[in-house]
Amino acid sequence: MTIATGNLQAGEPVFYLVDEHEHAEGSSTMLGFWIYLMSDCLIFAILFATYGVLGGNYAAGPAPKDLFDLSLVAVNTSMLLLSSITYGFAMLQMEQSRVGATQAWLAITGLFGLAFIGIELSEFAHMIHEGATPQRSAFLSSFFTLVGTHGLHVTFGLVWLVTLMTQVSRYGLTEANRRRLMCLSMFWHFLDVVWIGVFTFVYLMGMLR
């Protein structure tokens, strides 16, 4: 650390640091990621509020009871919940510095995530085939926006997962990769919590209307 001196107009010396104090590598990453998650919370809160206002406006079109298959949605929900469990196993293996086991559990997590996206896309395709397109009613517009935004987040999470698996394969469980895996863990569990809200607020309550 270097200390320099300067003079005020009154002739009194003033001391200041020329070199900034050291910061631990990645020390601001977690704070920045928490800020990002909070912004995502606001986005989903707005989408939930929008659905709450528009979700009952069917415009003489199909209602949730006509469109939703709760058994299929329950299977889809289980895919995402299981993916969170397997990601937790990956983090436990990471703590023990087992690269192979960590990669294996991450791969299983990715497969569950792909299954979730596949089922959701098939649901969307079936609804559109039945004429229940986003422009059909305010209910469908808000539904596709909310559920589709969540699906996009899961898709980006899968891309992130594959990228991290490649990084771990090349460089191992370095401190930077551990930190990145921890950030993805928070993101993945956050998507789980949001989906539970979607399943309850959109699908279950929609069937009760």
mmCIF file of N, CA and C in Angstrom, residues 16 45 52 55-57 66 68 76 92 95 106 108 115 118 122 125 133 135 139 143 145 161:
data_model
loop_
_atom_site.group_PDB
_atom_site.id
_atom_site.type_symbol
_atom_site.label_atom_id
_atom_site.label_comp_id
_atom_site.label_asym_id
_atom_site.label_seq_id
_atom_site.Cartn_x
_atom_site.Cartn_y
_atom_site.Cartn_z
ATOM 1 N N TYR A 16 -3.305 10.443 1.663
ATOM 2 C CA TYR A 16 -4.318 9.652 0.957
ATOM 3 C C TYR A 16 -3.640 8.430 0.356
ATOM 4 N N ALA A 45 -43.317 -10.903 -10.235
ATOM 5 C CA ALA A 45 -44.404 -10.315 -9.452
ATOM 6 C C ALA A 45 -45.349 -9.528 -10.361
ATOM 7 N N GLY A 52 -53.355 -12.114 -12.510
ATOM 8 C CA GLY A 52 -54.437 -11.996 -11.534
ATOM 9 C C GLY A 52 -55.545 -11.073 -12.010
ATOM 10 N N GLY A 55 -56.630 -12.893 -15.838
ATOM 11 C CA GLY A 55 -56.823 -14.335 -15.941
ATOM 12 C C GLY A 55 -58.265 -14.793 -16.006
ATOM 13 N N GLY A 56 -59.205 -13.943 -15.643
ATOM 14 C CA GLY A 56 -60.611 -14.333 -15.689
ATOM 15 C C GLY A 56 -61.344 -13.826 -16.916
ATOM 16 N N ASN A 57 -60.641 -13.166 -17.813
ATOM 17 C CA ASN A 57 -61.266 -12.603 -19.020
ATOM 18 C C ASN A 57 -61.079 -13.570 -20.190
ATOM 19 N N ASP A 66 -61.118 -26.053 -19.676
ATOM 20 C CA ASP A 66 -61.168 -26.617 -21.025
ATOM 21 C C ASP A 66 -59.789 -26.959 -21.570
ATOM 22 N N PHE A 68 -56.492 -27.113 -19.385
ATOM 23 C CA PHE A 68 -55.430 -27.651 -18.535
ATOM 24 C C PHE A 68 -55.613 -29.138 -18.275
ATOM 25 N N ASN A 76 -44.971 -32.584 -14.993
ATOM 26 C CA ASN A 76 -44.006 -31.545 -15.329
ATOM 27 C C ASN A 76 -43.414 -30.898 -14.076
ATOM 28 N N LEU A 92 -23.345 -31.067 -3.242
ATOM 29 C CA LEU A 92 -22.711 -31.860 -2.179
ATOM 30 C C LEU A 92 -21.441 -32.522 -2.692
ATOM 31 N N GLU A 95 -18.644 -29.972 -2.960
ATOM 32 C CA GLU A 95 -18.003 -29.680 -1.692
ATOM 33 C C GLU A 95 -16.932 -30.706 -1.343
ATOM 34 N N LEU A 106 -25.016 -33.018 -12.425
ATOM 35 C CA LEU A 106 -25.389 -31.874 -13.252
ATOM 36 C C LEU A 106 -26.046 -32.346 -14.549
ATOM 37 N N ILE A 108 -27.743 -35.132 -14.972
ATOM 38 C CA ILE A 108 -29.094 -35.598 -14.630
ATOM 39 C C ILE A 108 -30.029 -34.407 -14.434
ATOM 40 N N ALA A 115 -36.697 -32.368 -19.903
ATOM 41 C CA ALA A 115 -38.021 -33.000 -19.853
ATOM 42 C C ALA A 115 -39.092 -31.966 -19.520
ATOM 43 N N GLY A 118 -39.675 -29.854 -22.580
ATOM 44 C CA GLY A 118 -40.358 -30.632 -23.597
ATOM 45 C C GLY A 118 -41.849 -30.765 -23.320
ATOM 46 N N SER A 122 -44.985 -29.134 -25.486
ATOM 47 C CA SER A 122 -46.070 -29.969 -26.007
ATOM 48 C C SER A 122 -47.425 -29.446 -25.546
ATOM 49 N N ALA A 125 -48.141 -26.419 -27.720
ATOM 50 C CA ALA A 125 -48.495 -26.835 -29.077
ATOM 51 C C ALA A 125 -49.935 -27.345 -29.126
ATOM 52 N N THR A 133 -54.781 -19.579 -28.785
ATOM 53 C CA THR A 133 -53.553 -18.824 -29.031
ATOM 54 C C THR A 133 -53.494 -17.606 -28.103
ATOM 55 N N GLN A 135 -53.454 -14.491 -28.658
ATOM 56 C CA GLN A 135 -54.314 -13.369 -29.032
ATOM 57 C C GLN A 135 -55.803 -13.687 -28.894
ATOM 58 N N PHE A 139 -56.979 -13.766 -20.937
ATOM 59 C CA PHE A 139 -56.526 -14.901 -20.123
ATOM 60 C C PHE A 139 -55.373 -15.629 -20.796
ATOM 61 N N PHE A 143 -51.497 -15.849 -19.671
ATOM 62 C CA PHE A 143 -51.016 -17.205 -19.386
ATOM 63 C C PHE A 143 -49.732 -17.498 -20.148
ATOM 64 N N THR A 145 -47.673 -15.458 -21.471
ATOM 65 C CA THR A 145 -46.585 -14.561 -21.069
ATOM 66 C C THR A 145 -45.935 -15.029 -19.779
ATOM 67 N N LEU A 161 -26.052 -24.191 -17.588
ATOM 68 C CA LEU A 161 -25.607 -25.465 -17.019
ATOM 69 C C LEU A 161 -24.601 -26.162 -17.933
#
